[in-house]
Amino acid sequence: MSKKVIPGFAWFIPLAPLALAAIIYFGDLQSSSFLFINQLTQQLPDTLWAWFTFLGNGWGVFALAFPLLLLAPRILTAGIFAGAIAAVASSVLKGAFDLPRPAEILAEGSFYRIGEVLLHRAFPSGHTLTAFAIASAFYFSAPRDKRAPLLFLFVIAAFVGLSRNAVGAHWLTDVLGGAGLGIWCGMIGASLANHFPETQLGPKKIWAHLIALGGVVAAYSHFTQKMDLELNQPLQYASIAIIVITLVLYAKAQFTQARPR
């Protein structure tokens, strides 16, 4: 486990985005920062921002990461733990703060919006929180000598946050708050997963069976629900395919006997 320990200084990193969020909020830069990013992101197609938003949807990211059930079960476990913690944190904090979203404050037509009108429970951005939680969990559950390539996950998470401004759903402060809190959730999830018994991570163990069952539920959700935006429909079908293929390989592993040495 020594190769997977989380450095002490890493726990202070989330304070940076949280501090910036406070400066923007109390510095009366809430509307101006949102409108600047919202206008700037219009230079890229709506589909791109919709797909980035999909990567902050809990069911969406679970489906795309589902092959880790066979390839890297500990990392997937860290992501599941982090995602669950992030979901609870997001629900509690949104209810506690209950701050208005841009559509509640700004005049209709003053900013670009994709999808339905959202008015309340702004802080923090749940999609951003989830994206950074998963990125942090994957990063810190991997051995130290293999973490460098995983830094790109934080870049993707940052674009997920930007997508919430691009579609007109969140203030920049919501995104920054979600990023900071998400990193903490990810580190907690990674800490829990790093202590998960190695003997319980095989494809024939109960924990793997529970994850596989979650995959079935995820596939059903992708088939019957709209994941945030209509533009995400192709990703939903792709997610179902990823889950089904992984489950087929998982089922095959149940009948594979280890060869005696």
Tab-separated table of C-alpha atoms in Angstrom:
chain	number	residue	atom	x	y	z
A	1	MET	CA	0.000	0.000	0.000
A	2	SER	CA	2.974	2.320	0.411
A	3	LYS	CA	3.046	2.906	-3.325
A	4	LYS	CA	-0.558	4.086	-3.216
A	5	VAL	CA	-0.418	6.435	-0.236
A	6	ILE	CA	-1.838	9.918	-0.733
A	7	PRO	CA	0.722	12.672	-0.008
A	8	GLY	CA	-0.252	14.932	2.875
A	9	PHE	CA	0.012	18.114	0.806
A	10	ALA	CA	-2.561	16.792	-1.673
A	11	TRP	CA	-5.336	17.286	0.881
A	12	PHE	CA	-4.728	21.057	0.728
A	13	ILE	CA	-5.000	21.314	-3.094
A	14	PRO	CA	-8.823	21.658	-3.084
A	15	LEU	CA	-8.515	24.816	-1.018
A	16	ALA	CA	-7.296	26.682	-4.141
A	17	PRO	CA	-10.503	26.372	-6.235
A	18	LEU	CA	-12.632	26.880	-3.129
A	19	ALA	CA	-10.760	30.093	-2.298
A	20	LEU	CA	-11.152	31.336	-5.883
A	21	ALA	CA	-14.872	30.591	-5.719
A	22	ALA	CA	-15.130	32.697	-2.548
A	23	ILE	CA	-13.240	35.582	-4.180
A	24	ILE	CA	-15.586	35.560	-7.193
A	25	TYR	CA	-18.720	35.294	-5.068
A	26	PHE	CA	-17.863	37.962	-2.496
A	27	GLY	CA	-16.087	40.118	-5.075
A	28	ASP	CA	-19.336	40.605	-6.997
A	29	LEU	CA	-17.902	38.805	-10.045
A	30	GLN	CA	-20.548	36.111	-10.178
A	31	SER	CA	-22.502	37.313	-13.205
A	32	SER	CA	-19.592	38.756	-15.178
A	33	SER	CA	-17.461	35.607	-14.883
A	34	PHE	CA	-20.388	33.410	-15.899
A	35	LEU	CA	-21.339	35.547	-18.903
A	36	PHE	CA	-17.728	35.706	-20.093
A	37	ILE	CA	-17.284	31.926	-20.054
A	38	ASN	CA	-20.774	31.278	-21.400
A	39	GLN	CA	-20.091	33.505	-24.399
A	40	LEU	CA	-16.554	32.218	-24.953
A	41	THR	CA	-17.603	28.555	-24.997
A	42	GLN	CA	-20.115	29.209	-27.778
A	43	GLN	CA	-17.166	29.056	-30.165
A	44	LEU	CA	-17.352	25.261	-29.884
A	45	PRO	CA	-20.327	23.086	-30.915
A	46	ASP	CA	-23.165	22.290	-28.526
A	47	THR	CA	-22.595	18.568	-28.975
A	48	LEU	CA	-19.093	18.826	-27.521
A	49	TRP	CA	-20.325	20.525	-24.353
A	50	ALA	CA	-23.231	18.102	-24.069
A	51	TRP	CA	-20.821	15.184	-24.228
A	52	PHE	CA	-18.559	16.722	-21.601
A	53	THR	CA	-21.609	17.148	-19.386
A	54	PHE	CA	-22.312	13.435	-19.900
A	55	LEU	CA	-18.905	12.681	-18.369
A	56	GLY	CA	-20.108	14.297	-15.147
A	57	ASN	CA	-23.263	12.212	-14.992
A	58	GLY	CA	-22.864	9.410	-12.459
A	59	TRP	CA	-24.473	6.747	-14.638
A	60	GLY	CA	-22.577	7.977	-17.677
A	61	VAL	CA	-19.098	7.848	-16.202
A	62	PHE	CA	-19.849	4.507	-14.507
A	63	ALA	CA	-20.793	2.991	-17.848
A	64	LEU	CA	-17.713	4.300	-19.638
A	65	ALA	CA	-15.448	3.069	-16.841
A	66	PHE	CA	-17.227	-0.300	-16.544
A	67	PRO	CA	-14.496	-2.307	-18.379
A	68	LEU	CA	-12.259	-1.604	-15.364
A	69	LEU	CA	-14.278	-4.322	-13.646
A	70	LEU	CA	-11.987	-6.748	-15.474
A	71	LEU	CA	-8.952	-4.557	-16.173
A	72	ALA	CA	-8.420	-2.691	-12.886
A	73	PRO	CA	-11.060	-3.589	-10.278
A	74	ARG	CA	-9.385	-1.646	-7.447
A	75	ILE	CA	-9.411	1.577	-9.466
A	76	LEU	CA	-13.055	1.029	-10.411
A	77	THR	CA	-13.812	0.361	-6.740
A	78	ALA	CA	-12.209	3.687	-5.837
A	79	GLY	CA	-14.370	5.399	-8.430
A	80	ILE	CA	-17.534	3.770	-7.087
A	81	PHE	CA	-16.736	4.790	-3.516
A	82	ALA	CA	-15.873	8.328	-4.605
A	83	GLY	CA	-18.978	8.605	-6.776
A	84	ALA	CA	-21.210	7.523	-3.901
A	85	ILE	CA	-19.595	10.015	-1.524
A	86	ALA	CA	-19.861	12.751	-4.150
A	87	ALA	CA	-23.564	12.030	-4.692
A	88	VAL	CA	-24.283	12.366	-0.969
A	89	ALA	CA	-22.152	15.502	-0.639
A	90	SER	CA	-23.816	17.116	-3.656
A	91	SER	CA	-27.332	16.387	-2.420
A	92	VAL	CA	-26.640	17.634	1.111
A	93	LEU	CA	-24.828	20.809	0.060
A	94	LYS	CA	-27.320	21.735	-2.668
A	95	GLY	CA	-30.108	21.469	-0.122
A	96	ALA	CA	-28.176	23.351	2.541
A	97	PHE	CA	-27.193	26.318	0.332
A	98	ASP	CA	-30.158	26.247	-2.100
A	99	LEU	CA	-28.648	29.064	-4.160
A	100	PRO	CA	-30.272	30.326	-7.395
A	101	ARG	CA	-28.879	29.349	-10.792
A	102	PRO	CA	-28.163	31.797	-13.629
A	103	ALA	CA	-31.634	31.345	-15.161
A	104	GLU	CA	-33.193	32.536	-11.899
A	105	ILE	CA	-31.099	35.713	-11.701
A	106	LEU	CA	-30.266	36.774	-15.258
A	107	ALA	CA	-32.751	37.974	-17.836
A	108	GLU	CA	-34.044	35.487	-20.390
A	109	GLY	CA	-31.932	35.684	-23.541
A	110	SER	CA	-28.958	37.343	-21.851
A	111	PHE	CA	-26.954	34.110	-21.959
A	112	TYR	CA	-26.762	30.929	-24.004
A	113	ARG	CA	-28.559	27.873	-22.687
A	114	ILE	CA	-28.800	24.246	-23.817
A	115	GLY	CA	-31.500	22.008	-22.380
A	116	GLU	CA	-34.214	22.626	-19.820
A	117	VAL	CA	-34.384	25.668	-17.558
A	118	LEU	CA	-32.842	25.036	-14.126
A	119	LEU	CA	-33.512	27.576	-11.391
A	120	HIS	CA	-32.449	26.328	-7.971
A	121	ARG	CA	-29.888	24.245	-6.029
A	122	ALA	CA	-26.893	25.753	-7.789
A	123	PHE	CA	-24.005	25.132	-5.399
A	124	PRO	CA	-22.032	22.992	-5.936
A	125	SER	CA	-22.158	21.743	-9.513
A	126	GLY	CA	-22.970	18.063	-9.130
A	127	HIS	CA	-21.545	17.127	-12.521
A	128	THR	CA	-18.259	18.883	-11.759
A	129	LEU	CA	-18.117	17.339	-8.303
A	130	THR	CA	-18.625	13.866	-9.771
A	131	ALA	CA	-16.070	14.366	-12.548
A	132	PHE	CA	-13.341	15.542	-10.179
A	133	ALA	CA	-14.221	12.872	-7.631
A	134	ILE	CA	-13.764	10.120	-10.225
A	135	ALA	CA	-10.574	11.692	-11.614
A	136	SER	CA	-9.120	12.023	-8.128
A	137	ALA	CA	-10.167	8.497	-7.137
A	138	PHE	CA	-8.633	6.927	-10.237
A	139	TYR	CA	-5.448	8.948	-9.857
A	140	PHE	CA	-4.820	8.286	-6.162
A	141	SER	CA	-5.805	4.600	-6.280
A	142	ALA	CA	-3.145	3.902	-8.898
A	143	PRO	CA	0.473	3.172	-7.884
A	144	ARG	CA	2.585	6.319	-7.672
A	145	ASP	CA	4.820	5.338	-10.571
A	146	LYS	CA	1.784	4.991	-12.847
A	147	ARG	CA	-0.106	8.162	-11.906
A	148	ALA	CA	1.427	10.658	-14.326
A	149	PRO	CA	-0.605	9.575	-17.406
A	150	LEU	CA	-3.797	9.856	-15.331
A	151	LEU	CA	-3.365	13.603	-14.897
A	152	PHE	CA	-5.304	14.026	-18.145
A	153	LEU	CA	-8.391	12.946	-16.186
A	154	PHE	CA	-8.289	16.264	-14.331
A	155	VAL	CA	-8.173	18.097	-17.669
A	156	ILE	CA	-11.301	16.231	-18.759
A	157	ALA	CA	-12.937	17.032	-15.405
A	158	ALA	CA	-12.122	20.723	-15.948
A	159	PHE	CA	-13.902	20.622	-19.306
A	160	VAL	CA	-16.869	18.956	-17.621
A	161	GLY	CA	-16.977	21.961	-15.301
A	162	LEU	CA	-16.741	24.388	-18.214
A	163	SER	CA	-19.589	22.541	-19.917
A	164	ARG	CA	-21.869	23.438	-17.008
A	165	ASN	CA	-21.197	27.123	-17.752
A	166	ALA	CA	-21.487	26.500	-21.494
A	167	VAL	CA	-24.979	24.990	-21.214
A	168	GLY	CA	-26.059	27.802	-18.879
A	169	ALA	CA	-26.685	25.583	-15.852
A	170	HIS	CA	-24.099	26.813	-13.322
A	171	TRP	CA	-22.073	29.788	-12.156
A	172	LEU	CA	-18.281	29.588	-12.178
A	173	THR	CA	-18.394	29.495	-8.370
A	174	ASP	CA	-20.520	26.334	-8.525
A	175	VAL	CA	-17.945	24.740	-10.805
A	176	LEU	CA	-14.958	25.728	-8.663
A	177	GLY	CA	-16.722	24.531	-5.534
A	178	GLY	CA	-17.556	21.235	-7.207
A	179	ALA	CA	-13.942	20.808	-8.299
A	180	GLY	CA	-12.500	21.336	-4.833
A	181	LEU	CA	-15.050	19.190	-3.050
A	182	GLY	CA	-14.806	16.534	-5.742
A	183	ILE	CA	-11.064	16.144	-5.269
A	184	TRP	CA	-11.609	15.533	-1.573
A	185	CYS	CA	-14.343	12.971	-2.293
A	186	GLY	CA	-12.009	11.217	-4.716
A	187	MET	CA	-9.173	11.028	-2.232
A	188	ILE	CA	-11.478	9.574	0.402
A	189	GLY	CA	-12.748	7.025	-2.102
A	190	ALA	CA	-9.191	6.117	-3.095
A	191	SER	CA	-8.167	5.739	0.556
A	192	LEU	CA	-11.032	3.310	1.134
A	193	ALA	CA	-10.303	1.341	-2.036
A	194	ASN	CA	-6.581	1.137	-1.317
A	195	HIS	CA	-7.419	-0.778	1.853
A	196	PHE	CA	-9.923	-3.060	0.124
A	197	PRO	CA	-8.717	-6.688	0.437
A	198	GLU	CA	-6.996	-7.929	-2.713
A	199	THR	CA	-8.665	-11.315	-2.231
A	200	GLN	CA	-12.095	-9.706	-2.738
A	201	LEU	CA	-11.334	-8.089	-6.099
A	202	GLY	CA	-11.453	-11.114	-8.404
A	203	PRO	CA	-14.186	-11.565	-11.042
A	204	LYS	CA	-15.725	-14.432	-9.071
A	205	LYS	CA	-16.071	-12.518	-5.804
A	206	ILE	CA	-19.272	-11.069	-4.340
A	207	TRP	CA	-18.063	-7.487	-4.750
A	208	ALA	CA	-17.528	-8.033	-8.473
A	209	HIS	CA	-20.997	-9.564	-8.752
A	210	LEU	CA	-22.506	-6.466	-7.134
A	211	ILE	CA	-20.663	-4.201	-9.562
A	212	ALA	CA	-21.859	-6.362	-12.465
A	213	LEU	CA	-25.423	-5.989	-11.195
A	214	GLY	CA	-24.851	-2.248	-11.116
A	215	GLY	CA	-23.838	-2.484	-14.759
A	216	VAL	CA	-27.189	-4.055	-15.613
A	217	VAL	CA	-28.986	-1.226	-13.817
A	218	ALA	CA	-26.819	1.333	-15.628
A	219	ALA	CA	-27.625	-0.194	-19.014
A	220	TYR	CA	-31.336	-0.065	-18.206
A	221	SER	CA	-31.033	3.561	-17.107
A	222	HIS	CA	-29.240	4.522	-20.313
A	223	PHE	CA	-31.945	2.798	-22.361
A	224	THR	CA	-34.956	4.282	-20.573
A	225	GLN	CA	-33.795	7.738	-19.413
A	226	LYS	CA	-32.434	10.922	-20.931
A	227	MET	CA	-28.979	11.607	-19.537
A	228	ASP	CA	-29.141	15.402	-19.145
A	229	LEU	CA	-29.464	16.369	-22.826
A	230	GLU	CA	-30.923	14.922	-26.038
A	231	LEU	CA	-27.536	15.417	-27.696
A	232	ASN	CA	-26.165	12.672	-25.449
A	233	GLN	CA	-28.278	9.951	-27.039
A	234	PRO	CA	-25.380	8.512	-29.111
A	235	LEU	CA	-23.230	8.306	-25.978
A	236	GLN	CA	-26.011	6.519	-24.154
A	237	TYR	CA	-26.173	3.839	-26.868
A	238	ALA	CA	-22.374	3.562	-26.848
A	239	SER	CA	-22.462	3.163	-23.078
A	240	ILE	CA	-24.965	0.324	-23.339
A	241	ALA	CA	-22.678	-1.422	-25.835
A	242	ILE	CA	-19.678	-1.015	-23.511
A	243	ILE	CA	-21.616	-2.470	-20.590
A	244	VAL	CA	-22.981	-5.420	-22.577
A	245	ILE	CA	-19.573	-6.350	-24.016
A	246	THR	CA	-17.989	-6.129	-20.558
A	247	LEU	CA	-20.736	-8.262	-19.024
A	248	VAL	CA	-20.249	-10.923	-21.716
A	249	LEU	CA	-16.534	-11.086	-20.929
A	250	TYR	CA	-17.340	-11.055	-17.216
A	251	ALA	CA	-19.734	-13.982	-17.624
A	252	LYS	CA	-17.086	-15.862	-19.595
A	253	ALA	CA	-14.629	-15.325	-16.733
A	254	GLN	CA	-17.022	-17.130	-14.385
A	255	PHE	CA	-16.436	-20.379	-16.268
A	256	THR	CA	-12.690	-19.981	-16.705
A	257	GLN	CA	-10.804	-22.289	-14.392
A	258	ALA	CA	-7.357	-21.327	-13.198
A	259	ARG	CA	-4.777	-23.738	-14.568
A	260	PRO	CA	-2.872	-25.709	-11.933
A	261	ARG	CA	0.823	-24.851	-11.723
